[in-house]
Amino acid sequence: MDASTLLDRIIAAPDLASLDAARIAALGKSGQITALLKSLGGMTPDQRAVEGPRIHTLREDVTGAIAARKAALESELLDQRLATERVDLSLPAHETLRGSVHPVSQVMDELAEIFADLGFAVAEGPEIEDDWHNFTALNIPETHPARAMHDTFYVAGAGEPRVLRTHTSPVQIRTMMAQKPPIRIIAPGRVYRSDSDATHTPMFHQIEGLEINKGINMGHLKWTLETFLKAFFERDDIVLRLRPSYFPFTEPSAEVDVGWSMEKGRRVVGGSEGWMEVLGCGMVHPRVIANCGLDPAEWQGFAFGTGVDRLAMLKYGMDDLRPFFDGDLRWMKHYGFSALDVPTLSGGVGA
Ligand code: PHE
């Protein structure tokens, strides 16, 4: 094979593999140029003076041609990849590929929107809590029977015993200890109890509300709850009934029932054909206020707590809680919300 055939083969190599084969045929151990270089040893000095520079030039030409072809083939490959992996972001999203917002997230957004309008900020606390924040500071001492009411998950480990928070009420404590009153917060989040059936899952969501201020009474509490429930269920015929109850961290305490009625064979919130329980609430116990370093003679407040999943079920008509956490896309497709329908008070929170 002469020099020009060698170069032609390199220049015409259709892909990187054939280029490499051409490289080996020229410069490899038994390649043609390697053989020519070896032949220099057997030449007379006169022959070598002529052939030497010729062979070296040939080797340089071939090496240069290989590098140039390699660069060209690689850039062709890159262009091909860029063409096939192109994403046109201006195309409309494909219906079946579109994600949706889980009803729990949707309801939490609705609640944040409603309470923001009433001047409540969103507060957070850890899901792995210490005993003091989850129980003791909330006026639930070690021997208190209310501890047994909560079916607590305990977290094993060295040092101080920890629990998975059984309610969002410890966020009351964390907030009162971290900021000065007046305080107005809601605290949505995950809570855990060892319980499982159609209406209970070991992990579920609660939302806590807390106002600490001067001269706060049950009237403020009832107005706040009524305003919130009317906005949330998007109806004016919401009727509340406060039943005396007991929580260690509120005094007095009440359970709130909301009136329901039958519409198209379904029980819906609104009207007053019957009652269902939706909330626990009360005036923050003076001992809880004192536990957070505040003077209960100066500061009073109300607190309430309710299940976010339950609110979602009541508003959007699911009757089983367990599929909320199954991750079944068919359920999500049916009950999920468009990511673009952000709840607003003007546009309708449950849009
Ligand atoms: N933490 C209570 C529960 O989990 C609810 C509650 C919150 C009651 C605040 C009163 C005040 O059941």
mmCIF file of C-alpha atoms and ligand atoms in Angstrom:
data_model
loop_
_atom_site.group_PDB
_atom_site.id
_atom_site.type_symbol
_atom_site.label_atom_id
_atom_site.label_comp_id
_atom_site.label_asym_id
_atom_site.label_seq_id
_atom_site.Cartn_x
_atom_site.Cartn_y
_atom_site.Cartn_z
ATOM 1 C CA MET A 1 0.000 0.000 0.000
ATOM 2 C CA ASP A 2 1.497 3.333 -0.917
ATOM 3 C CA ALA A 3 1.402 6.496 1.106
ATOM 4 C CA SER A 4 -1.592 8.051 -0.620
ATOM 5 C CA THR A 5 -3.762 4.922 -0.131
ATOM 6 C CA LEU A 6 -2.831 5.045 3.534
ATOM 7 C CA LEU A 7 -3.914 8.663 3.818
ATOM 8 C CA ASP A 8 -7.090 8.041 1.750
ATOM 9 C CA ARG A 9 -8.126 5.258 4.124
ATOM 10 C CA ILE A 10 -7.721 7.590 7.099
ATOM 11 C CA ILE A 11 -9.570 10.491 5.513
ATOM 12 C CA ALA A 12 -12.438 8.219 4.398
ATOM 13 C CA ALA A 13 -12.782 6.341 7.747
ATOM 14 C CA PRO A 14 -16.579 6.326 8.317
ATOM 15 C CA ASP A 15 -16.355 5.929 12.099
ATOM 16 C CA LEU A 16 -13.956 5.854 15.028
ATOM 17 C CA ALA A 17 -13.543 2.045 14.861
ATOM 18 C CA SER A 18 -12.396 2.008 11.219
ATOM 19 C CA LEU A 19 -10.144 4.989 11.907
ATOM 20 C CA ASP A 20 -8.503 3.043 14.701
ATOM 21 C CA ALA A 21 -8.061 0.049 12.360
ATOM 22 C CA ALA A 22 -6.352 2.369 9.838
ATOM 23 C CA ARG A 23 -4.132 3.755 12.607
ATOM 24 C CA ILE A 24 -3.022 0.247 13.602
ATOM 25 C CA ALA A 25 -2.413 -0.695 9.949
ATOM 26 C CA ALA A 26 -0.080 2.319 9.618
ATOM 27 C CA LEU A 27 1.528 2.900 12.995
ATOM 28 C CA GLY A 28 0.880 -0.337 14.942
ATOM 29 C CA LYS A 29 3.550 -2.906 15.800
ATOM 30 C CA SER A 30 3.335 -4.528 12.374
ATOM 31 C CA GLY A 31 2.050 -1.399 10.635
ATOM 32 C CA GLN A 32 3.361 -0.190 7.285
ATOM 33 C CA ILE A 33 5.081 2.941 8.547
ATOM 34 C CA THR A 34 6.574 0.993 11.440
ATOM 35 C CA ALA A 35 7.985 -1.461 8.863
ATOM 36 C CA LEU A 36 9.400 1.405 6.795
ATOM 37 C CA LEU A 37 11.074 2.873 9.897
ATOM 38 C CA LYS A 38 12.569 -0.536 10.702
ATOM 39 C CA SER A 39 13.926 -0.824 7.124
ATOM 40 C CA LEU A 40 16.100 2.291 7.683
ATOM 41 C CA GLY A 41 18.553 0.141 9.680
ATOM 42 C CA GLY A 42 19.423 -2.012 6.656
ATOM 43 C CA MET A 43 20.068 0.922 4.277
ATOM 44 C CA THR A 44 23.329 2.446 3.137
ATOM 45 C CA PRO A 45 24.007 5.939 4.523
ATOM 46 C CA ASP A 46 23.191 7.448 1.124
ATOM 47 C CA GLN A 47 19.847 5.666 0.859
ATOM 48 C CA ARG A 48 19.055 6.581 4.461
ATOM 49 C CA ALA A 49 19.761 10.281 3.791
ATOM 50 C CA VAL A 50 17.073 10.225 1.124
ATOM 51 C CA GLU A 51 14.564 7.745 2.642
ATOM 52 C CA GLY A 52 14.874 8.895 6.278
ATOM 53 C CA PRO A 53 13.288 12.344 5.869
ATOM 54 C CA ARG A 54 10.691 10.926 3.470
ATOM 55 C CA ILE A 55 9.541 8.246 5.939
ATOM 56 C CA HIS A 56 9.467 10.712 8.840
ATOM 57 C CA THR A 57 7.408 13.190 6.821
ATOM 58 C CA LEU A 58 5.038 10.381 5.883
ATOM 59 C CA ARG A 59 4.696 9.399 9.546
ATOM 60 C CA GLU A 60 3.930 12.992 10.510
ATOM 61 C CA ASP A 61 1.349 13.336 7.719
ATOM 62 C CA VAL A 62 -0.368 10.128 8.786
ATOM 63 C CA THR A 63 -0.382 11.103 12.483
ATOM 64 C CA GLY A 64 -1.779 14.535 11.614
ATOM 65 C CA ALA A 65 -4.460 13.041 9.356
ATOM 66 C CA ILE A 66 -5.539 10.617 12.087
ATOM 67 C CA ALA A 67 -5.877 13.426 14.656
ATOM 68 C CA ALA A 68 -7.850 15.598 12.226
ATOM 69 C CA ARG A 69 -10.218 12.754 11.249
ATOM 70 C CA LYS A 70 -10.689 11.792 14.891
ATOM 71 C CA ALA A 71 -11.659 15.347 15.834
ATOM 72 C CA ALA A 72 -14.082 15.530 12.893
ATOM 73 C CA LEU A 73 -15.742 12.190 13.745
ATOM 74 C CA GLU A 74 -16.084 13.132 17.414
ATOM 75 C CA SER A 75 -17.690 16.443 16.625
ATOM 76 C CA GLU A 76 -20.075 14.665 14.193
ATOM 77 C CA LEU A 77 -21.027 12.283 17.022
ATOM 78 C CA LEU A 78 -21.637 15.191 19.397
ATOM 79 C CA ASP A 79 -23.826 16.934 16.807
ATOM 80 C CA GLN A 80 -25.853 13.741 16.391
ATOM 81 C CA ARG A 81 -26.344 13.443 20.157
ATOM 82 C CA LEU A 82 -27.340 17.085 20.481
ATOM 83 C CA ALA A 83 -29.869 16.622 17.678
ATOM 84 C CA THR A 84 -31.457 13.489 19.179
ATOM 85 C CA GLU A 85 -31.403 14.647 22.812
ATOM 86 C CA ARG A 86 -32.908 18.001 22.043
ATOM 87 C CA VAL A 87 -35.761 19.114 24.300
ATOM 88 C CA ASP A 88 -38.092 21.739 22.984
ATOM 89 C CA LEU A 89 -39.259 23.489 26.117
ATOM 90 C CA SER A 90 -41.795 25.498 24.187
ATOM 91 C CA LEU A 91 -43.840 22.379 23.356
ATOM 92 C CA PRO A 92 -46.976 21.814 25.496
ATOM 93 C CA ALA A 93 -46.478 19.279 28.326
ATOM 94 C CA HIS A 94 -47.852 15.854 27.469
ATOM 95 C CA GLU A 95 -51.075 15.153 29.389
ATOM 96 C CA THR A 96 -50.046 11.730 30.707
ATOM 97 C CA LEU A 97 -46.623 12.952 31.810
ATOM 98 C CA ARG A 98 -47.931 15.871 33.820
ATOM 99 C CA GLY A 99 -47.489 15.568 37.595
ATOM 100 C CA SER A 100 -50.180 16.561 40.051
ATOM 101 C CA VAL A 101 -50.360 18.029 43.522
ATOM 102 C CA HIS A 102 -51.326 15.588 46.305
ATOM 103 C CA PRO A 103 -54.561 16.523 48.113
ATOM 104 C CA VAL A 104 -52.626 16.841 51.399
ATOM 105 C CA SER A 105 -50.265 19.403 49.859
ATOM 106 C CA GLN A 106 -53.200 21.153 48.238
ATOM 107 C CA VAL A 107 -55.105 21.402 51.537
ATOM 108 C CA MET A 108 -51.993 22.610 53.367
ATOM 109 C CA ASP A 109 -51.599 25.347 50.752
ATOM 110 C CA GLU A 110 -55.272 26.256 51.125
ATOM 111 C CA LEU A 111 -54.888 26.449 54.925
ATOM 112 C CA ALA A 112 -51.728 28.577 54.702
ATOM 113 C CA GLU A 113 -53.530 30.937 52.325
ATOM 114 C CA ILE A 114 -56.607 31.258 54.555
ATOM 115 C CA PHE A 115 -54.635 31.778 57.756
ATOM 116 C CA ALA A 116 -52.165 34.177 56.153
ATOM 117 C CA ASP A 117 -55.167 36.383 55.441
ATOM 118 C CA LEU A 118 -55.985 36.278 59.175
ATOM 119 C CA GLY A 119 -52.408 37.256 60.087
ATOM 120 C CA PHE A 120 -51.056 33.792 60.956
ATOM 121 C CA ALA A 121 -47.496 32.841 59.952
ATOM 122 C CA VAL A 122 -46.421 29.251 59.253
ATOM 123 C CA ALA A 123 -44.204 27.658 61.951
ATOM 124 C CA GLU A 124 -42.391 24.334 61.931
ATOM 125 C CA GLY A 125 -40.865 21.877 64.380
ATOM 126 C CA PRO A 126 -38.980 18.566 64.219
ATOM 127 C CA GLU A 127 -40.794 15.274 63.633
ATOM 128 C CA ILE A 128 -38.424 13.494 66.031
ATOM 129 C CA GLU A 129 -39.257 15.302 69.250
ATOM 130 C CA ASP A 130 -38.058 15.064 72.805
ATOM 131 C CA ASP A 131 -40.361 13.993 75.551
ATOM 132 C CA TRP A 132 -40.406 17.444 77.110
ATOM 133 C CA HIS A 133 -41.740 19.307 74.042
ATOM 134 C CA ASN A 134 -44.197 16.564 73.029
ATOM 135 C CA PHE A 135 -45.595 15.946 76.522
ATOM 136 C CA THR A 136 -44.161 17.537 79.671
ATOM 137 C CA ALA A 137 -44.205 21.189 78.583
ATOM 138 C CA LEU A 138 -47.766 20.640 77.322
ATOM 139 C CA ASN A 139 -48.810 19.769 80.863
ATOM 140 C CA ILE A 140 -48.726 16.017 80.240
ATOM 141 C CA PRO A 141 -46.428 14.729 83.013
ATOM 142 C CA GLU A 142 -44.950 11.223 82.912
ATOM 143 C CA THR A 143 -47.694 9.597 84.944
ATOM 144 C CA HIS A 144 -50.513 11.310 83.048
ATOM 145 C CA PRO A 145 -53.034 8.943 81.449
ATOM 146 C CA ALA A 146 -53.099 11.189 78.334
ATOM 147 C CA ARG A 147 -49.693 9.733 77.376
ATOM 148 C CA ALA A 148 -51.382 6.378 76.852
ATOM 149 C CA MET A 149 -54.030 8.062 74.639
ATOM 150 C CA HIS A 150 -51.385 8.827 72.042
ATOM 151 C CA ASP A 151 -50.004 5.361 71.113
ATOM 152 C CA THR A 152 -46.552 6.858 70.935
ATOM 153 C CA PHE A 153 -43.683 5.569 68.761
ATOM 154 C CA TYR A 154 -40.470 5.755 70.768
ATOM 155 C CA VAL A 155 -37.154 6.230 68.989
ATOM 156 C CA ALA A 156 -34.373 3.964 70.261
ATOM 157 C CA GLY A 157 -30.925 5.453 70.754
ATOM 158 C CA ALA A 158 -28.435 6.651 73.259
ATOM 159 C CA GLY A 159 -29.167 9.520 75.605
ATOM 160 C CA GLU A 160 -32.447 11.274 76.121
ATOM 161 C CA PRO A 161 -35.525 9.313 74.998
ATOM 162 C CA ARG A 162 -37.079 10.645 71.792
ATOM 163 C CA VAL A 163 -40.499 10.142 70.251
ATOM 164 C CA LEU A 164 -42.021 10.627 66.824
ATOM 165 C CA ARG A 165 -44.208 13.612 67.609
ATOM 166 C CA THR A 166 -47.754 12.436 68.308
ATOM 167 C CA HIS A 167 -49.279 15.828 67.483
ATOM 168 C CA THR A 168 -48.270 19.264 66.190
ATOM 169 C CA SER A 169 -48.782 20.827 69.647
ATOM 170 C CA PRO A 170 -45.019 20.762 70.493
ATOM 171 C CA VAL A 171 -44.667 23.500 67.855
ATOM 172 C CA GLN A 172 -46.702 25.712 70.244
ATOM 173 C CA ILE A 173 -43.941 25.265 72.823
ATOM 174 C CA ARG A 174 -41.078 25.786 70.348
ATOM 175 C CA THR A 175 -42.693 28.961 68.999
ATOM 176 C CA MET A 176 -43.455 30.474 72.417
ATOM 177 C CA MET A 177 -39.869 29.800 73.495
ATOM 178 C CA ALA A 178 -38.350 31.211 70.308
ATOM 179 C CA GLN A 179 -40.295 34.439 69.842
ATOM 180 C CA LYS A 180 -41.954 37.123 71.900
ATOM 181 C CA PRO A 181 -45.741 37.504 71.889
ATOM 182 C CA PRO A 182 -47.997 38.579 70.288
ATOM 183 C CA ILE A 183 -47.824 35.294 68.387
ATOM 184 C CA ARG A 184 -50.096 34.085 65.638
ATOM 185 C CA ILE A 185 -48.990 30.879 63.917
ATOM 186 C CA ILE A 186 -50.223 27.759 62.236
ATOM 187 C CA ALA A 187 -48.052 24.646 62.209
ATOM 188 C CA PRO A 188 -48.911 22.048 59.582
ATOM 189 C CA GLY A 189 -46.942 18.813 59.457
ATOM 190 C CA ARG A 190 -46.582 15.065 59.850
ATOM 191 C CA VAL A 191 -47.435 13.342 63.106
ATOM 192 C CA TYR A 192 -47.206 9.672 64.122
ATOM 193 C CA ARG A 193 -49.315 7.270 66.159
ATOM 194 C CA SER A 194 -49.328 3.491 66.281
ATOM 195 C CA ASP A 195 -52.769 3.049 64.761
ATOM 196 C CA SER A 196 -54.001 1.705 61.418
ATOM 197 C CA ASP A 197 -57.455 1.207 59.852
ATOM 198 C CA ALA A 198 -59.635 2.900 57.190
ATOM 199 C CA THR A 199 -59.509 6.240 58.996
ATOM 200 C CA HIS A 200 -56.134 5.959 60.784
ATOM 201 C CA THR A 201 -52.617 5.589 59.376
ATOM 202 C CA PRO A 202 -49.425 5.447 61.506
ATOM 203 C CA MET A 203 -48.333 8.724 59.882
ATOM 204 C CA PHE A 204 -50.861 11.442 59.229
ATOM 205 C CA HIS A 205 -50.978 15.238 59.042
ATOM 206 C CA GLN A 206 -52.182 17.776 61.536
ATOM 207 C CA ILE A 207 -52.362 21.511 61.609
ATOM 208 C CA GLU A 208 -51.959 23.431 64.827
ATOM 209 C CA GLY A 209 -53.104 26.998 65.397
ATOM 210 C CA LEU A 210 -51.895 29.272 68.169
ATOM 211 C CA GLU A 211 -52.566 32.858 69.131
ATOM 212 C CA ILE A 212 -50.868 34.384 72.189
ATOM 213 C CA ASN A 213 -51.809 37.949 72.961
ATOM 214 C CA LYS A 214 -53.400 40.138 75.614
ATOM 215 C CA GLY A 215 -57.077 39.796 76.518
ATOM 216 C CA ILE A 216 -57.730 36.778 74.278
ATOM 217 C CA ASN A 217 -60.890 34.794 75.028
ATOM 218 C CA MET A 218 -63.014 31.942 73.664
ATOM 219 C CA GLY A 219 -64.907 34.411 71.450
ATOM 220 C CA HIS A 220 -61.728 35.108 69.459
ATOM 221 C CA LEU A 221 -61.214 31.364 69.133
ATOM 222 C CA LYS A 222 -64.727 30.665 67.910
ATOM 223 C CA TRP A 223 -64.660 33.539 65.400
ATOM 224 C CA THR A 224 -61.312 32.376 64.034
ATOM 225 C CA LEU A 225 -62.505 28.792 63.614
ATOM 226 C CA GLU A 226 -65.756 29.827 62.011
ATOM 227 C CA THR A 227 -64.011 32.181 59.576
ATOM 228 C CA PHE A 228 -61.474 29.493 58.712
ATOM 229 C CA LEU A 229 -64.054 26.728 58.169
ATOM 230 C CA LYS A 230 -66.257 28.965 55.996
ATOM 231 C CA ALA A 231 -63.284 29.909 53.838
ATOM 232 C CA PHE A 232 -62.015 26.338 53.675
ATOM 233 C CA PHE A 233 -65.313 24.646 52.766
ATOM 234 C CA GLU A 234 -66.253 27.658 50.623
ATOM 235 C CA ARG A 235 -69.778 27.869 52.040
ATOM 236 C CA ASP A 236 -71.512 30.374 54.299
ATOM 237 C CA ASP A 237 -73.882 27.899 55.946
ATOM 238 C CA ILE A 238 -71.184 26.442 58.204
ATOM 239 C CA VAL A 239 -72.558 25.907 61.697
ATOM 240 C CA LEU A 240 -70.258 25.158 64.650
ATOM 241 C CA ARG A 241 -70.988 23.492 67.953
ATOM 242 C CA LEU A 242 -68.413 23.665 70.742
ATOM 243 C CA ARG A 243 -68.646 20.733 73.158
ATOM 244 C CA PRO A 244 -66.799 20.862 76.494
ATOM 245 C CA SER A 245 -63.871 18.468 76.345
ATOM 246 C CA TYR A 246 -60.501 17.816 77.880
ATOM 247 C CA PHE A 247 -56.944 18.376 76.687
ATOM 248 C CA PRO A 248 -54.145 18.704 79.239
ATOM 249 C CA PHE A 249 -52.733 21.774 77.458
ATOM 250 C CA THR A 250 -55.926 23.827 77.176
ATOM 251 C CA GLU A 251 -58.344 25.049 79.831
ATOM 252 C CA PRO A 252 -61.196 25.265 79.132
ATOM 253 C CA SER A 253 -61.086 22.770 76.252
ATOM 254 C CA ALA A 254 -63.643 22.094 73.584
ATOM 255 C CA GLU A 255 -64.255 19.771 70.705
ATOM 256 C CA VAL A 256 -65.700 21.454 67.656
ATOM 257 C CA ASP A 257 -68.457 19.800 65.664
ATOM 258 C CA VAL A 258 -69.504 21.077 62.283
ATOM 259 C CA GLY A 259 -73.008 20.657 60.853
ATOM 260 C CA TRP A 260 -73.469 18.404 57.802
ATOM 261 C CA SER A 261 -76.285 17.718 55.384
ATOM 262 C CA MET A 262 -77.055 15.197 52.637
ATOM 263 C CA GLU A 263 -76.479 16.376 49.088
ATOM 264 C CA LYS A 264 -76.927 13.963 46.166
ATOM 265 C CA GLY A 265 -76.648 11.020 48.521
ATOM 266 C CA ARG A 266 -73.388 12.307 49.989
ATOM 267 C CA ARG A 267 -72.773 13.732 53.417
ATOM 268 C CA VAL A 268 -71.272 17.207 52.976
ATOM 269 C CA VAL A 269 -70.130 19.877 55.413
ATOM 270 C CA GLY A 270 -72.669 22.693 55.735
ATOM 271 C CA GLY A 271 -76.244 22.900 56.975
ATOM 272 C CA SER A 272 -77.277 21.152 60.186
ATOM 273 C CA GLU A 273 -78.856 17.748 59.610
ATOM 274 C CA GLY A 274 -76.226 16.226 61.878
ATOM 275 C CA TRP A 275 -72.887 16.918 63.554
ATOM 276 C CA MET A 276 -69.400 15.662 63.008
ATOM 277 C CA GLU A 277 -66.292 16.377 65.004
ATOM 278 C CA VAL A 278 -63.584 18.338 63.170
ATOM 279 C CA LEU A 279 -61.302 20.028 65.697
ATOM 280 C CA GLY A 280 -59.878 20.090 69.206
ATOM 281 C CA CYS A 281 -59.273 23.453 70.799
ATOM 282 C CA GLY A 282 -59.244 25.582 73.913
ATOM 283 C CA MET A 283 -57.574 28.404 75.811
ATOM 284 C CA VAL A 284 -53.859 27.704 76.270
ATOM 285 C CA HIS A 285 -53.390 26.357 79.806
ATOM 286 C CA PRO A 286 -51.660 28.941 82.073
ATOM 287 C CA ARG A 287 -49.176 26.249 83.088
ATOM 288 C CA VAL A 288 -48.163 25.773 79.410
ATOM 289 C CA ILE A 289 -47.648 29.535 79.051
ATOM 290 C CA ALA A 290 -45.533 29.539 82.216
ATOM 291 C CA ASN A 291 -43.534 26.492 81.008
ATOM 292 C CA CYS A 292 -42.429 28.624 78.058
ATOM 293 C CA GLY A 293 -41.172 31.406 80.330
ATOM 294 C CA LEU A 294 -44.131 33.753 79.817
ATOM 295 C CA ASP A 295 -46.291 35.270 82.540
ATOM 296 C CA PRO A 296 -49.830 33.825 82.226
ATOM 297 C CA ALA A 297 -51.212 36.877 84.053
ATOM 298 C CA GLU A 298 -50.005 39.003 81.157
ATOM 299 C CA TRP A 299 -50.432 36.684 78.161
ATOM 300 C CA GLN A 300 -53.362 34.508 77.179
ATOM 301 C CA GLY A 301 -54.166 32.640 74.046
ATOM 302 C CA PHE A 302 -56.060 29.982 72.216
ATOM 303 C CA ALA A 303 -54.910 26.882 70.394
ATOM 304 C CA PHE A 304 -56.544 24.407 68.089
ATOM 305 C CA GLY A 305 -55.541 21.273 66.256
ATOM 306 C CA THR A 306 -57.079 19.209 63.503
ATOM 307 C CA GLY A 307 -56.254 16.521 60.961
ATOM 308 C CA VAL A 308 -55.265 17.796 57.514
ATOM 309 C CA ASP A 309 -56.007 14.445 55.830
ATOM 310 C CA ARG A 310 -59.432 14.406 57.426
ATOM 311 C CA LEU A 311 -60.140 17.936 56.195
ATOM 312 C CA ALA A 312 -59.115 16.809 52.700
ATOM 313 C CA MET A 313 -61.437 13.774 52.895
ATOM 314 C CA LEU A 314 -64.366 15.928 54.024
ATOM 315 C CA LYS A 315 -63.817 18.557 51.349
ATOM 316 C CA TYR A 316 -62.903 16.356 48.404
ATOM 317 C CA GLY A 317 -64.987 13.272 49.157
ATOM 318 C CA MET A 318 -62.491 10.450 49.786
ATOM 319 C CA ASP A 319 -63.756 7.820 52.205
ATOM 320 C CA ASP A 320 -60.576 5.862 52.886
ATOM 321 C CA LEU A 321 -57.422 7.394 54.325
ATOM 322 C CA ARG A 322 -55.005 4.609 53.418
ATOM 323 C CA PRO A 323 -54.740 5.342 49.656
ATOM 324 C CA PHE A 324 -53.466 8.829 50.601
ATOM 325 C CA PHE A 325 -50.114 7.202 51.299
ATOM 326 C CA ASP A 326 -50.087 4.298 48.803
ATOM 327 C CA GLY A 327 -48.488 6.302 45.983
ATOM 328 C CA ASP A 328 -50.959 4.847 43.440
ATOM 329 C CA LEU A 329 -50.840 7.034 40.325
ATOM 330 C CA ARG A 330 -54.444 6.163 39.385
ATOM 331 C CA TRP A 331 -55.633 7.577 42.713
ATOM 332 C CA MET A 332 -53.423 10.652 42.246
ATOM 333 C CA LYS A 333 -54.782 11.165 38.750
ATOM 334 C CA HIS A 334 -58.311 11.096 40.121
ATOM 335 C CA TYR A 335 -57.828 13.163 43.281
ATOM 336 C CA GLY A 336 -54.687 15.207 42.498
ATOM 337 C CA PHE A 337 -54.633 18.905 41.639
ATOM 338 C CA SER A 338 -52.995 20.766 38.794
ATOM 339 C CA ALA A 339 -49.720 22.349 39.818
ATOM 340 C CA LEU A 340 -50.868 25.550 38.149
ATOM 341 C CA ASP A 341 -54.064 25.924 40.214
ATOM 342 C CA VAL A 342 -52.542 27.702 43.183
ATOM 343 C CA PRO A 343 -55.131 28.362 45.914
ATOM 344 C CA THR A 344 -55.937 32.030 46.392
ATOM 345 C CA LEU A 345 -58.707 33.684 48.336
ATOM 346 C CA SER A 346 -59.795 35.699 45.331
ATOM 347 C CA GLY A 347 -59.675 32.802 42.843
ATOM 348 C CA GLY A 348 -61.179 30.248 45.265
ATOM 349 C CA VAL A 349 -58.930 28.269 47.595
ATOM 350 C CA GLY A 350 -60.075 24.909 46.268
ATOM 351 C CA ALA A 351 -59.805 25.904 42.607
HETATM 352 N N1 PHE B 1 -53.065 18.112 70.010
HETATM 353 C C1 PHE B 1 -54.461 17.702 70.064
HETATM 354 C C2 PHE B 1 -54.598 16.337 69.404
HETATM 355 O O1 PHE B 1 -53.680 15.878 68.751
HETATM 356 C C3 PHE B 1 -55.373 18.694 69.362
HETATM 357 C C4 PHE B 1 -55.401 20.034 70.029
HETATM 358 C C5 PHE B 1 -54.520 21.040 69.664
HETATM 359 C C6 PHE B 1 -56.326 20.289 71.025
HETATM 360 C C7 PHE B 1 -54.565 22.275 70.289
HETATM 361 C C8 PHE B 1 -56.398 21.529 71.634
HETATM 362 C C9 PHE B 1 -55.511 22.525 71.261
HETATM 363 O O2 PHE B 1 -55.599 15.682 69.515
#
